[in-house]
Tab-separated table of C-alpha atoms and ligand atoms in Angstrom:
chain	number	residue	atom	x	y	z
A	1	MET	CA	5.482	22.301	0.963
A	2	SER	CA	4.545	19.653	3.516
A	3	ASP	CA	4.665	15.963	2.628
A	4	LEU	CA	0.868	15.924	2.859
A	5	GLU	CA	0.564	18.803	0.350
A	6	PHE	CA	3.140	17.243	-1.991
A	7	VAL	CA	1.319	13.920	-1.969
A	8	ALA	CA	-2.080	15.591	-2.421
A	9	ASP	CA	-0.745	17.609	-5.387
A	10	LEU	CA	0.117	14.326	-7.103
A	11	GLY	CA	-3.531	13.304	-6.710
A	12	VAL	CA	-2.820	10.707	-4.044
A	13	GLN	CA	-5.662	10.299	-1.580
A	14	TRP	CA	-4.327	9.606	1.916
A	15	LEU	CA	-7.068	9.170	4.502
A	16	ARG	CA	-7.530	7.783	7.981
A	17	ARG	CA	-10.049	4.959	8.178
A	18	PRO	CA	-10.021	3.398	11.647
A	19	VAL	CA	-9.723	-0.381	11.372
A	20	PRO	CA	-13.110	-1.969	12.207
A	21	THR	CA	-13.461	-3.587	15.622
A	22	THR	CA	-15.211	-6.680	14.264
A	23	PRO	CA	-15.040	-9.595	16.747
A	24	GLY	CA	-12.110	-11.866	15.984
A	25	LEU	CA	-10.424	-9.446	13.612
A	26	ALA	CA	-7.757	-8.211	16.029
A	27	ALA	CA	-6.672	-11.782	16.801
A	28	LEU	CA	-6.294	-12.572	13.088
A	29	LEU	CA	-4.340	-9.366	12.466
A	30	ALA	CA	-1.999	-10.201	15.366
A	31	GLN	CA	-0.874	-13.406	13.594
A	32	ASP	CA	2.198	-13.362	11.345
A	33	ALA	CA	0.853	-15.624	8.615
A	34	LEU	CA	-2.786	-16.159	7.590
A	35	ASN	CA	-4.099	-19.122	5.615
A	36	ALA	CA	-6.547	-18.588	2.746
A	37	GLU	CA	-9.562	-19.026	4.995
A	38	GLU	CA	-8.216	-16.533	7.534
A	39	GLN	CA	-7.405	-14.031	4.796
A	40	ALA	CA	-10.951	-14.351	3.473
A	41	ALA	CA	-12.265	-13.735	6.994
A	42	VAL	CA	-10.235	-10.513	7.250
A	43	VAL	CA	-11.449	-9.322	3.826
A	44	GLN	CA	-15.018	-10.114	4.882
A	45	ALA	CA	-14.579	-8.203	8.151
A	46	VAL	CA	-13.254	-4.981	6.597
A	47	GLY	CA	-14.734	-5.052	3.098
A	48	ALA	CA	-17.941	-3.277	4.013
A	49	SER	CA	-15.985	-0.341	5.448
A	50	VAL	CA	-14.582	0.475	1.989
A	51	ALA	CA	-17.838	-0.009	0.080
A	52	ASP	CA	-17.957	3.763	-0.556
A	53	ALA	CA	-14.561	3.696	-2.294
A	54	CYS	CA	-15.604	0.690	-4.373
A	55	ALA	CA	-18.757	2.487	-5.496
A	56	THR	CA	-16.978	5.773	-6.250
A	57	HIS	CA	-13.989	4.366	-8.120
A	58	GLY	CA	-15.396	1.125	-9.555
A	59	TYR	CA	-13.261	-1.309	-7.600
A	60	HIS	CA	-14.677	-4.763	-8.226
A	61	SER	CA	-12.345	-6.993	-6.272
A	62	MET	CA	-10.217	-6.942	-3.160
A	63	ASP	CA	-7.683	-9.146	-1.501
A	64	LEU	CA	-5.284	-9.087	1.395
A	65	VAL	CA	-1.523	-8.762	1.153
A	66	VAL	CA	0.298	-10.306	4.118
A	67	LEU	CA	4.047	-9.849	4.541
A	68	HIS	CA	6.091	-10.920	7.546
A	69	PRO	CA	9.713	-11.903	8.197
A	70	ALA	CA	9.139	-15.551	7.198
A	71	THR	CA	7.304	-14.728	3.923
A	72	PRO	CA	9.145	-16.733	1.234
A	73	GLY	CA	11.134	-14.449	-1.060
A	74	LEU	CA	10.371	-11.349	1.007
A	75	GLU	CA	13.687	-9.560	0.505
A	76	ALA	CA	13.689	-10.231	-3.255
A	77	ALA	CA	10.130	-8.905	-3.493
A	78	LEU	CA	11.068	-5.779	-1.554
A	79	GLN	CA	13.939	-5.155	-3.976
A	80	ARG	CA	11.356	-5.011	-6.781
A	81	PHE	CA	8.806	-2.927	-4.869
A	82	ASP	CA	11.373	-0.248	-4.020
A	83	GLN	CA	12.090	0.540	-7.684
A	84	PRO	CA	10.083	3.562	-8.929
A	85	HIS	CA	7.128	2.436	-11.024
A	86	THR	CA	3.633	3.281	-12.159
A	87	HIS	CA	0.494	1.237	-12.798
A	88	ALA	CA	-2.229	1.567	-15.438
A	89	ASP	CA	-4.795	1.183	-12.647
A	90	ASP	CA	-5.097	2.791	-9.207
A	91	GLU	CA	-3.053	1.275	-6.386
A	92	VAL	CA	-5.267	1.191	-3.307
A	93	ARG	CA	-3.925	0.062	0.037
A	94	TYR	CA	-5.816	0.056	3.324
A	95	ILE	CA	-3.280	-0.743	6.029
A	96	LEU	CA	-4.746	-3.004	8.699
A	97	GLU	CA	-1.627	-3.933	10.640
A	98	GLY	CA	2.118	-3.370	10.553
A	99	GLU	CA	4.003	-0.576	8.801
A	100	GLY	CA	5.099	0.381	5.327
A	101	ILE	CA	7.043	3.125	3.586
A	102	PHE	CA	5.853	4.766	0.374
A	103	GLY	CA	7.985	7.025	-1.786
A	104	PHE	CA	6.063	9.345	-4.137
A	105	LEU	CA	7.840	11.075	-7.023
A	106	ASP	CA	6.793	14.086	-9.052
A	107	ALA	CA	7.577	14.672	-12.727
A	108	GLN	CA	10.876	16.360	-11.814
A	109	GLY	CA	11.961	13.365	-9.749
A	110	GLU	CA	11.541	14.998	-6.347
A	111	GLU	CA	10.566	12.311	-3.872
A	112	ARG	CA	8.709	12.462	-0.575
A	113	VAL	CA	8.808	9.457	1.720
A	114	VAL	CA	5.967	8.697	4.121
A	115	CYS	CA	5.314	5.957	6.677
A	116	VAL	CA	1.905	4.242	6.716
A	117	ARG	CA	0.385	2.303	9.584
A	118	ALA	CA	-2.896	0.665	10.617
A	119	GLY	CA	-5.812	2.870	9.640
A	120	ASP	CA	-4.022	4.612	6.759
A	121	TYR	CA	-5.878	4.338	3.439
A	122	LEU	CA	-4.048	5.320	0.267
A	123	ARG	CA	-5.296	5.623	-3.276
A	124	VAL	CA	-2.408	6.145	-5.690
A	125	PRO	CA	-3.992	7.084	-9.018
A	126	ALA	CA	-2.919	5.313	-12.192
A	127	GLY	CA	0.269	6.826	-13.577
A	128	VAL	CA	1.623	8.325	-10.358
A	129	GLU	CA	5.260	7.269	-9.870
A	130	HIS	CA	5.907	5.591	-6.529
A	131	ARG	CA	7.767	2.854	-4.700
A	132	PHE	CA	7.296	0.903	-1.496
A	133	THR	CA	9.160	-0.977	1.166
A	134	LEU	CA	8.682	-2.245	4.694
A	135	THR	CA	10.118	-0.749	7.849
A	136	ALA	CA	12.494	-2.700	10.090
A	137	VAL	CA	9.370	-4.286	11.591
A	138	ARG	CA	9.075	-6.281	8.307
A	139	ARG	CA	5.352	-6.824	8.772
A	140	ILE	CA	2.260	-5.506	7.064
A	141	LYS	CA	-1.300	-6.554	6.342
A	142	ALA	CA	-3.118	-4.438	3.815
A	143	LEU	CA	-6.354	-4.697	1.889
A	144	ARG	CA	-5.898	-4.133	-1.848
A	145	LEU	CA	-8.770	-2.877	-4.012
A	146	PHE	CA	-8.802	-3.380	-7.764
A	147	ALA	CA	-10.867	-2.098	-10.662
A	148	ASP	CA	-9.105	-4.489	-13.029
A	149	THR	CA	-6.372	-6.824	-11.785
A	150	ALA	CA	-5.171	-7.318	-15.358
A	151	GLY	CA	-4.233	-3.634	-15.552
A	152	TRP	CA	-2.183	-3.831	-12.429
A	153	ALA	CA	1.325	-4.675	-13.596
A	154	ALA	CA	4.265	-2.491	-12.556
A	155	HIS	CA	5.850	-0.290	-15.219
A	156	TYR	CA	9.328	0.558	-14.001
A	157	THR	CA	10.467	4.072	-14.773
A	158	GLN	CA	14.193	3.247	-14.415
A	159	ARG	CA	14.690	6.470	-12.484
A	160	PRO	CA	17.991	6.213	-10.591
A	161	VAL	CA	17.334	6.275	-6.851
A	162	GLY	CA	18.962	5.109	-3.647
A	163	PRO	CA	17.429	2.664	-1.178
A	164	LEU	CA	13.988	3.690	0.068
A	165	ALA	CA	13.956	4.525	3.778
A	166	MET	CA	12.546	7.084	6.164
A	167	LYS	CA	14.900	10.020	6.643
A	168	ALA	CA	16.582	9.966	10.037
B	201	FE2	FE1	2.958	0.040	-6.949
């Protein structure tokens, strides 16, 4: 079974949505850090392009996650993200810049590891076991969509796993 089939069987939606070419957006995405105003500008620039997903799945809010090598506490955060977990709400990530690695696990504990880049849109349904890390690039900007931010805590499954990385 291909990684794409494995991921689809889990109910994960993995689509290509080309990043909009809104004026000014590329320059903002090229920065490492973004202040609150700049983050809001990015959300404003790309929000309309995911209006269909918001309508279909009832996502009411969105924000931008920005990680880069100088993000305070980055390595500690990555050590949490790369532990297998689930959420009570969908995890939706629209990658606008940089790279990330998702691991998806089935009920038997088989894991498939995929790399995501700008233009990748993922909807991980509530309850699907997964984990995440960055690549060596240590940079990502992703739009997050939420139906209910309160329902979006991580529930760690305590499944024993090694470090998350792309297979050589
Ligand atoms: Fe997650």
